[in-house]
Short mmCIF file of C-alpha atoms and ligand atoms in Angstrom, two decimals:
data_model
loop_
_atom_site.label_atom_id
_atom_site.label_comp_id
_atom_site.label_asym_id
_atom_site.label_seq_id
_atom_site.Cartn_x
_atom_site.Cartn_y
_atom_site.Cartn_z
CA MET I 192 -35.42 67.58 -25.67
CA ARG I 193 -35.66 63.98 -27.62
CA VAL I 194 -32.75 61.83 -27.89
CA GLU I 195 -31.99 59.08 -30.00
CA ASP I 196 -29.22 56.58 -30.31
CA THR I 197 -27.13 55.09 -33.12
CA PHE I 198 -30.30 53.17 -34.55
CA ALA I 199 -32.49 56.21 -34.06
CA ARG I 200 -34.15 54.76 -31.15
CA PRO I 201 -35.85 57.35 -29.25
CA LEU I 202 -35.37 56.69 -25.21
CA ARG I 203 -39.14 56.46 -23.79
CA ASN I 204 -39.10 53.33 -21.88
CA LEU I 205 -37.38 53.37 -18.11
CA ARG I 206 -37.37 49.84 -16.16
CA ILE I 207 -36.68 50.51 -12.79
CA SER I 208 -35.65 47.93 -10.32
CA VAL I 209 -36.47 49.20 -6.85
CA THR I 210 -34.57 46.35 -4.80
CA ASP I 211 -32.56 43.16 -5.64
CA ARG I 212 -34.17 41.09 -3.05
CA CYS I 213 -36.88 38.45 -3.75
CA ASN I 214 -38.96 36.02 -2.10
CA LEU I 215 -38.83 33.58 -4.57
CA ARG I 216 -35.97 31.66 -6.61
CA CYS I 217 -37.31 30.70 -9.97
CA ALA I 218 -35.31 28.44 -11.77
CA TYR I 219 -34.61 30.27 -14.96
CA CYS I 220 -33.78 33.48 -12.80
CA MET I 221 -32.29 32.85 -9.51
CA PRO I 222 -31.25 28.89 -9.45
CA GLU I 223 -28.36 29.40 -7.23
CA GLU I 224 -28.14 28.95 -3.20
CA GLU I 225 -26.39 32.31 -2.58
CA TYR I 226 -26.46 35.59 -3.61
CA VAL I 227 -24.34 38.56 -3.46
CA TRP I 228 -26.82 41.53 -2.69
CA LEU I 229 -26.09 45.37 -3.35
CA PRO I 230 -25.45 47.29 -0.10
CA ARG I 231 -27.98 48.83 1.60
CA GLU I 232 -26.58 52.11 1.80
CA GLN I 233 -26.28 52.21 -2.08
CA ILE I 234 -29.77 51.92 -2.54
CA LEU I 235 -31.57 55.01 -3.82
CA HIS I 236 -34.12 56.95 -1.81
CA PHE I 237 -37.35 57.32 -3.32
CA GLU I 238 -36.38 61.21 -3.66
CA GLU I 239 -33.35 60.04 -5.29
CA MET I 240 -35.33 58.04 -7.64
CA GLY I 241 -37.47 61.20 -8.64
CA ALA I 242 -34.95 63.08 -9.46
CA LEU I 243 -33.13 61.12 -12.05
CA VAL I 244 -36.57 60.34 -13.27
CA ASP I 245 -37.16 64.08 -14.05
CA VAL I 246 -34.04 63.96 -15.80
CA PHE I 247 -35.04 61.01 -18.19
CA MET I 248 -38.49 62.68 -18.81
CA ASP I 249 -36.42 65.80 -20.12
CA LEU I 250 -34.88 63.14 -22.59
CA GLY I 251 -38.15 61.54 -23.87
CA VAL I 252 -38.84 58.96 -21.26
CA ASP I 253 -43.09 58.59 -20.69
CA LYS I 254 -43.31 55.06 -19.69
CA ILE I 255 -42.31 53.54 -16.50
CA ARG I 256 -42.38 50.08 -15.07
CA LEU I 257 -41.51 49.36 -11.60
CA THR I 258 -39.73 46.05 -11.16
CA GLY I 259 -36.84 44.19 -8.94
CA GLY I 260 -36.36 41.67 -7.82
CA GLU I 261 -39.44 41.61 -6.13
CA PRO I 262 -40.83 45.60 -6.31
CA LEU I 263 -43.52 44.86 -3.47
CA LEU I 264 -40.33 43.80 -0.96
CA ARG I 265 -39.64 47.81 -0.98
CA ARG I 266 -41.07 49.26 1.70
CA ASP I 267 -43.74 52.04 1.33
CA LEU I 268 -43.72 51.15 -2.66
CA PRO I 269 -47.03 53.07 -2.75
CA GLU I 270 -45.25 56.39 -2.05
CA LEU I 271 -42.77 55.85 -5.08
CA VAL I 272 -45.95 55.44 -7.24
CA ARG I 273 -47.69 58.64 -5.76
CA LEU I 274 -44.41 60.10 -6.49
CA LEU I 275 -43.90 59.04 -9.89
CA VAL I 276 -47.73 59.29 -11.14
CA ALA I 277 -47.51 63.27 -9.89
CA LYS I 278 -45.18 63.73 -12.96
CA PRO I 279 -46.87 65.56 -15.58
CA ARG I 280 -45.04 63.89 -18.67
CA LEU I 281 -45.99 60.33 -17.26
CA ARG I 282 -48.05 58.67 -19.70
CA ASP I 283 -47.77 54.91 -18.20
CA LEU I 284 -46.68 53.59 -14.96
CA ALA I 285 -46.68 49.90 -14.78
CA MET I 286 -45.33 47.39 -11.94
CA THR I 287 -44.17 43.76 -12.86
CA THR I 288 -44.34 41.54 -9.62
CA ASN I 289 -44.01 37.87 -8.60
CA GLY I 290 -47.83 38.39 -6.85
CA VAL I 291 -46.88 36.96 -3.53
CA LEU I 292 -47.43 40.26 -1.77
CA LEU I 293 -50.26 41.12 -4.13
CA ALA I 294 -53.56 40.60 -2.38
CA GLU I 295 -52.53 42.96 0.72
CA GLN I 296 -50.77 45.86 -1.19
CA ALA I 297 -53.26 46.14 -4.57
CA ARG I 298 -55.56 48.64 -3.20
CA ALA I 299 -52.90 50.82 -1.85
CA LEU I 300 -51.19 50.93 -4.83
CA LYS I 301 -54.23 51.36 -6.78
CA SER I 302 -55.06 54.57 -4.60
CA ALA I 303 -51.67 55.59 -5.22
CA GLY I 304 -52.44 56.09 -8.72
CA LEU I 305 -50.39 52.97 -10.12
CA HIS I 306 -51.72 52.26 -13.97
CA ARG I 307 -51.26 48.60 -14.48
CA VAL I 308 -49.82 45.41 -13.31
CA THR I 309 -48.35 42.32 -14.60
CA VAL I 310 -48.06 39.22 -12.76
CA SER I 311 -45.48 36.92 -13.52
CA LEU I 312 -47.26 33.25 -13.48
CA ASP I 313 -45.58 30.35 -14.97
CA THR I 314 -47.83 27.60 -13.67
CA LEU I 315 -51.29 26.72 -12.63
CA ARG I 316 -50.13 23.70 -10.33
CA PRO I 317 -48.94 24.31 -6.86
CA ASP I 318 -46.52 21.38 -6.87
CA ARG I 319 -44.87 22.51 -10.02
CA PHE I 320 -44.82 26.27 -8.73
CA THR I 321 -43.15 25.08 -5.32
CA MET I 322 -40.61 22.92 -7.89
CA LEU I 323 -39.76 26.01 -10.25
CA THR I 324 -39.34 28.83 -7.39
CA ARG I 325 -38.51 26.77 -4.36
CA ARG I 326 -41.16 28.40 -2.31
CA THR I 327 -44.84 27.49 -1.61
CA HIS I 328 -46.23 31.03 -2.14
CA HIS I 329 -48.86 29.61 -5.39
CA ALA I 330 -51.92 30.43 -3.49
CA GLN I 331 -51.07 33.60 -2.55
CA VAL I 332 -50.15 34.83 -6.14
CA LEU I 333 -53.71 33.42 -7.32
CA ASP I 334 -54.80 35.47 -4.61
CA GLY I 335 -53.13 38.61 -5.45
CA ILE I 336 -54.00 38.21 -9.46
CA ALA I 337 -57.90 38.02 -8.08
CA ALA I 338 -57.22 41.00 -5.81
CA LEU I 339 -56.12 43.22 -9.16
CA GLY I 340 -59.90 43.17 -10.33
CA ARG I 341 -61.42 43.60 -7.08
CA VAL I 342 -59.52 47.17 -6.51
CA GLY I 343 -60.15 48.06 -10.01
CA PHE I 344 -57.05 47.79 -11.76
CA GLY I 345 -57.90 46.91 -15.75
CA GLY I 346 -55.43 45.94 -18.51
CA THR I 347 -53.73 43.24 -16.09
CA LYS I 348 -51.25 40.93 -18.15
CA LEU I 349 -49.72 37.43 -17.14
CA ASP I 350 -46.32 36.65 -17.82
CA THR I 351 -45.18 32.75 -18.70
CA VAL I 352 -41.52 31.74 -19.05
CA VAL I 353 -42.05 28.74 -21.17
CA MET I 354 -39.37 26.06 -20.17
CA ARG I 355 -39.45 22.56 -22.18
CA SER I 356 -40.57 19.63 -20.28
CA VAL I 357 -40.97 21.94 -17.05
CA ASN I 358 -44.28 24.01 -17.98
CA ASP I 359 -44.73 23.79 -21.74
CA ASP I 360 -47.79 21.56 -21.31
CA GLU I 361 -49.83 24.37 -19.87
CA LEU I 362 -49.92 26.96 -22.55
CA ALA I 363 -53.69 26.57 -23.26
CA ASP I 364 -54.95 26.02 -19.61
CA LEU I 365 -52.88 29.56 -18.68
CA ILE I 366 -54.78 31.04 -21.53
CA GLU I 367 -57.97 29.64 -20.32
CA TYR I 368 -57.44 30.96 -16.97
CA GLY I 369 -56.16 34.64 -18.14
CA ARG I 370 -59.64 34.87 -19.65
CA SER I 371 -61.42 33.82 -16.42
CA VAL I 372 -59.44 36.50 -14.38
CA SER I 373 -59.99 38.97 -17.59
CA ALA I 374 -55.92 39.18 -18.03
CA GLU I 375 -53.90 38.62 -21.16
CA VAL I 376 -51.32 35.63 -21.05
CA ARG I 377 -47.95 36.65 -22.47
CA PHE I 378 -45.55 33.50 -23.00
CA ILE I 379 -42.12 34.50 -22.90
CA GLU I 380 -39.26 32.45 -24.52
CA TYR I 381 -36.97 31.27 -22.09
CA MET I 382 -33.62 34.14 -22.11
CA ASP I 383 -30.04 33.69 -21.89
CA VAL I 384 -29.90 36.40 -19.46
CA GLY I 385 -27.46 36.80 -16.89
CA GLY I 386 -28.25 35.15 -13.97
CA ALA I 387 -29.80 32.39 -16.00
CA THR I 388 -27.38 29.92 -15.25
CA ARG I 389 -28.87 26.83 -16.06
CA TRP I 390 -30.15 27.77 -19.37
CA SER I 391 -29.56 25.72 -22.66
CA MET I 392 -30.98 26.26 -26.01
CA ASP I 393 -32.91 22.57 -25.65
CA ARG I 394 -34.80 24.23 -22.82
CA VAL I 395 -35.89 27.23 -24.90
CA VAL I 396 -39.66 26.59 -26.69
CA SER I 397 -39.69 28.92 -29.52
CA ARG I 398 -42.75 31.46 -30.91
CA ALA I 399 -43.16 28.89 -33.65
CA GLU I 400 -43.30 25.75 -31.69
CA MET I 401 -45.88 27.62 -29.14
CA LEU I 402 -48.05 28.60 -32.14
CA GLY I 403 -47.91 25.20 -33.36
CA VAL I 404 -49.20 23.62 -30.16
CA LEU I 405 -51.81 26.41 -29.63
CA GLY I 406 -53.18 26.06 -33.14
CA ARG I 407 -53.97 22.38 -32.75
CA ARG I 408 -55.74 23.51 -29.51
CA TYR I 409 -57.81 26.22 -30.87
CA GLY I 410 -57.40 26.19 -34.73
CA THR I 411 -56.79 29.33 -36.68
CA ILE I 412 -54.91 32.06 -34.87
CA GLU I 413 -54.91 35.52 -36.09
CA PRO I 414 -52.03 37.69 -35.54
CA ILE I 415 -52.79 40.98 -34.60
CA VAL I 416 -50.85 43.99 -36.59
CA GLU I 417 -49.85 46.79 -34.79
CA THR I 418 -47.11 48.89 -34.67
CA SER I 419 -45.44 49.47 -31.26
CA SER I 420 -42.26 49.04 -29.48
CA ALA I 421 -43.97 46.67 -27.27
CA PRO I 422 -41.70 43.35 -26.91
CA ALA I 423 -44.88 40.91 -27.23
CA ASP I 424 -46.42 39.91 -30.45
CA ARG I 425 -49.92 39.57 -30.06
CA TYR I 426 -52.38 36.96 -31.51
CA ARG I 427 -56.14 36.39 -31.57
CA LEU I 428 -57.95 33.10 -31.31
CA ALA I 429 -61.14 32.38 -32.99
CA ASN I 430 -63.12 32.74 -29.92
CA GLY I 431 -62.09 35.96 -29.56
CA THR I 432 -59.05 35.60 -26.72
CA VAL I 433 -55.93 37.60 -27.11
CA PHE I 434 -52.33 36.46 -25.89
CA GLY I 435 -48.78 37.58 -26.74
CA ILE I 436 -45.73 36.06 -27.44
CA ILE I 437 -42.38 37.79 -26.37
CA SER I 438 -39.99 35.92 -28.58
CA SER I 439 -36.58 37.71 -27.35
CA THR I 440 -34.48 34.35 -27.77
CA THR I 441 -35.66 33.20 -31.16
CA ALA I 442 -36.93 36.37 -32.87
CA PRO I 443 -35.50 39.45 -30.89
CA PHE I 444 -36.85 42.97 -31.33
CA CYS I 445 -33.99 45.07 -30.52
CA ALA I 446 -34.50 47.16 -33.64
CA SER I 447 -37.35 48.95 -32.06
CA CYS I 448 -35.83 48.91 -28.72
CA ASP I 449 -36.51 52.16 -26.56
CA ARG I 450 -35.90 50.34 -23.21
CA SER I 451 -33.43 50.82 -20.63
CA ARG I 452 -32.93 50.05 -17.02
CA LEU I 453 -32.17 51.67 -13.74
CA THR I 454 -31.00 49.43 -10.46
CA ALA I 455 -32.28 49.93 -7.13
CA ASP I 456 -28.63 51.60 -6.80
CA GLY I 457 -28.61 53.85 -9.69
CA MET I 458 -26.48 51.99 -12.29
CA TRP I 459 -28.08 52.59 -15.89
CA TYR I 460 -28.22 49.78 -18.51
CA LEU I 461 -28.77 50.38 -21.94
CA CYS I 462 -29.43 46.74 -22.80
CA LEU I 463 -30.93 43.84 -21.16
CA TYR I 464 -27.48 42.06 -22.03
CA ALA I 465 -25.19 44.74 -21.57
CA GLN I 466 -22.20 43.93 -19.49
CA ARG I 467 -21.53 47.85 -18.35
CA GLY I 468 -23.62 50.28 -16.65
CA ILE I 469 -23.50 53.62 -16.21
CA ASP I 470 -23.38 54.97 -12.82
CA LEU I 471 -25.69 57.68 -12.08
CA ARG I 472 -25.89 57.37 -8.33
CA GLY I 473 -22.14 58.60 -8.17
CA PRO I 474 -23.21 61.87 -10.11
CA LEU I 475 -26.39 62.24 -8.17
CA ARG I 476 -24.91 62.11 -4.61
CA GLY I 477 -21.77 64.13 -5.52
CA GLY I 478 -24.11 66.87 -6.21
CA ALA I 479 -24.62 66.58 -10.00
CA THR I 480 -27.02 69.10 -11.10
CA ALA I 481 -30.01 68.41 -13.27
CA ASP I 482 -28.23 69.38 -16.49
CA ASP I 483 -25.30 67.47 -15.49
CA LEU I 484 -27.17 64.69 -15.24
CA LYS I 485 -28.99 65.28 -18.44
CA ALA I 486 -25.77 65.62 -20.38
CA LEU I 487 -24.28 62.45 -19.31
CA ILE I 488 -27.64 60.59 -20.12
CA ALA I 489 -28.15 62.29 -23.39
CA SER I 490 -24.49 61.48 -24.32
CA ALA I 491 -24.70 57.71 -23.34
CA TRP I 492 -27.88 57.02 -24.92
CA THR I 493 -26.71 59.08 -28.40
CA ARG I 494 -24.07 56.31 -28.36
CA ARG I 495 -25.85 53.54 -27.95
CA ALA I 496 -25.25 50.81 -30.40
CA ASP I 497 -26.64 47.70 -28.13
CA ARG I 498 -28.68 45.01 -29.60
CA GLY I 499 -28.00 42.43 -27.41
CA ALA I 500 -30.50 39.67 -28.05
CA GLU I 501 -29.69 40.10 -31.81
CA GLU I 502 -26.09 39.58 -31.01
CA ARG I 503 -26.77 36.57 -28.94
CA LEU I 504 -28.86 35.08 -31.82
CA LYS I 505 -25.88 34.76 -34.26
CA LEU I 506 -23.47 32.65 -32.03
CA ARG I 507 -22.97 29.04 -33.00
CA GLU I 508 -22.76 27.92 -29.42
CA ARG I 509 -24.97 29.23 -27.15
CA THR I 510 -24.36 29.12 -23.36
CA PRO I 511 -25.17 30.88 -20.36
CA LEU I 512 -24.13 34.58 -20.78
CA VAL I 513 -22.31 35.04 -17.58
CA GLN I 514 -20.71 32.14 -15.57
CA ILE I 515 -21.28 32.35 -11.87
CA GLY I 516 -18.12 33.43 -10.90
CA ARG I 517 -18.66 36.64 -12.76
CA LEU I 518 -22.06 36.97 -11.13
CA ARG I 519 -20.49 37.10 -7.82
CA GLU I 520 -18.31 39.64 -8.47
CA ASP I 521 -20.78 41.83 -10.15
CA PRO I 522 -24.36 41.31 -8.94
CA HIS I 523 -25.27 43.99 -11.66
CA LEU I 524 -25.26 41.41 -14.43
CA GLU I 525 -28.07 39.29 -12.79
CA MET I 526 -31.56 39.59 -14.12
CA HIS I 527 -32.96 40.12 -10.60
CA THR I 528 -30.80 43.16 -9.93
CA ARG I 529 -31.19 44.46 -13.27
CA GLY I 530 -35.32 44.01 -13.89
CA GLY I 531 -36.86 41.94 -16.44
N1 SAM T 244 -40.28 39.51 -9.51
C1 SAM T 244 -40.78 40.40 -10.49
C2 SAM T 244 -41.54 38.86 -11.30
O1 SAM T 244 -40.97 38.16 -11.28
O2 SAM T 244 -42.27 39.18 -11.81
C3 SAM T 244 -40.17 41.44 -11.32
C4 SAM T 244 -38.53 40.78 -11.70
S1 SAM T 244 -38.36 39.76 -12.81
C5 SAM T 244 -36.84 39.37 -12.76
C6 SAM T 244 -39.31 40.36 -14.33
C7 SAM T 244 -39.74 39.20 -15.22
O3 SAM T 244 -38.45 38.72 -15.90
C8 SAM T 244 -40.48 38.20 -14.93
O4 SAM T 244 -41.51 38.08 -15.74
C9 SAM T 244 -39.42 36.75 -15.07
O5 SAM T 244 -40.28 36.12 -15.47
C10 SAM T 244 -38.60 37.32 -16.11
N2 SAM T 244 -37.58 36.66 -16.50
C11 SAM T 244 -36.57 36.41 -15.60
N3 SAM T 244 -35.76 35.31 -15.57
C12 SAM T 244 -35.70 35.16 -17.23
C13 SAM T 244 -35.17 34.31 -18.08
N4 SAM T 244 -34.16 33.55 -18.05
N5 SAM T 244 -35.71 34.48 -19.47
C14 SAM T 244 -37.03 34.92 -19.51
N6 SAM T 244 -37.82 35.82 -18.83
C15 SAM T 244 -37.17 35.74 -17.50
FE1 SF4 T 245 -38.33 34.72 -9.86
FE2 SF4 T 245 -38.84 37.57 -10.41
FE3 SF4 T 245 -37.47 36.66 -8.31
FE4 SF4 T 245 -36.69 36.68 -10.70
S1 SF4 T 245 -36.98 38.35 -9.63
S2 SF4 T 245 -36.74 35.14 -8.90
S3 SF4 T 245 -38.22 35.85 -11.93
S4 SF4 T 245 -39.60 36.27 -9.01
FE1 SF4 T 246 -33.35 45.97 -26.15
FE2 SF4 T 246 -31.26 44.59 -25.43
FE3 SF4 T 246 -33.52 43.61 -25.32
FE4 SF4 T 246 -32.54 43.87 -27.58
S1 SF4 T 246 -31.42 42.89 -26.11
S2 SF4 T 246 -34.38 44.18 -26.83
S3 SF4 T 246 -31.69 46.01 -27.35
S4 SF4 T 246 -32.57 45.24 -24.15
#
């Protein structure tokens, strides 16, 4: 059975946040000193995630991304990978990680069957990394990226959130670094998502501006024409190097969005900007059958009308989406809980 929402968008892509904990404190995601964490007993076991994934797959999901928080902080993650790759309908299983623990876990993840890895890398400068993340793990991240190639991962991507006057002078350096490690770099516009409490429009470097900077450095940049629901617009430099830009803030792509997000405690969000989620843990632990869950998920998706980023674009005065008080009351509004 396939389901479509009110804009005929299918349910295909599921991002599972396996933990809300993180070992970095990126300025655009977790800038505060204190956080409220999800209660441990509410975190889904792998078998529970697997059971929900079966229901999602019955409704059309065939692409899964593991995220967080920092997914590599979740103990025994390769077990979850093994459980998910055994699902016959799975076409793509990827993970987004900050890379800190990747060098030690890359081999086990590859053996478990994980298909692809995206590593977040905002800077090549250790001092800047420390300033941006309030942690000193830069060398570990680079080791993690190197380990991916060693253990046989292909299709690696490096995601960079570009912030004005923070790392916007490193675009070309990051492209060169990406080429040296056979990874495709994707520049992400700084988004006003929940958790980005220091966001302001003047810190956003737009896709147009990034293309301008890179055009001055590299000459002609050729857009790659492709039809997919993937968020990145891809471009090719004259030397053949390909990179992407995810313009979620200035040119959102809600029209083709087939993504939804499951938090570590089983709340399901139909949009990154959604203020309310649908509790799947309650019914699951309360004895709901697979058919009950399927009916719940299908009915919510059929009613989906979310176009969060497009709606934000229409605002005249744009300030952070959620104020700190509300984030403390409901940590599900945080990007690090919901998964990027
Ligand atoms: N901890 C992992 C990591 O950083 O890769 C996975 C979770 S993180 C929430 C997923 C992605 O969200 C990262 O690539 C991060 O850069 C991105 N992200 C977080 N806050 C953002 C913001 N305000 N604007 C744009 N991207 C953001
Ligand atoms: Fe940074 Fe990812 Fe942690 Fe957010 S969840 S603070 S983006 S490493
Ligand atoms: Fe999809 Fe919401 Fe992001 Fe738009 S804002 S692309 S609807 S998750």
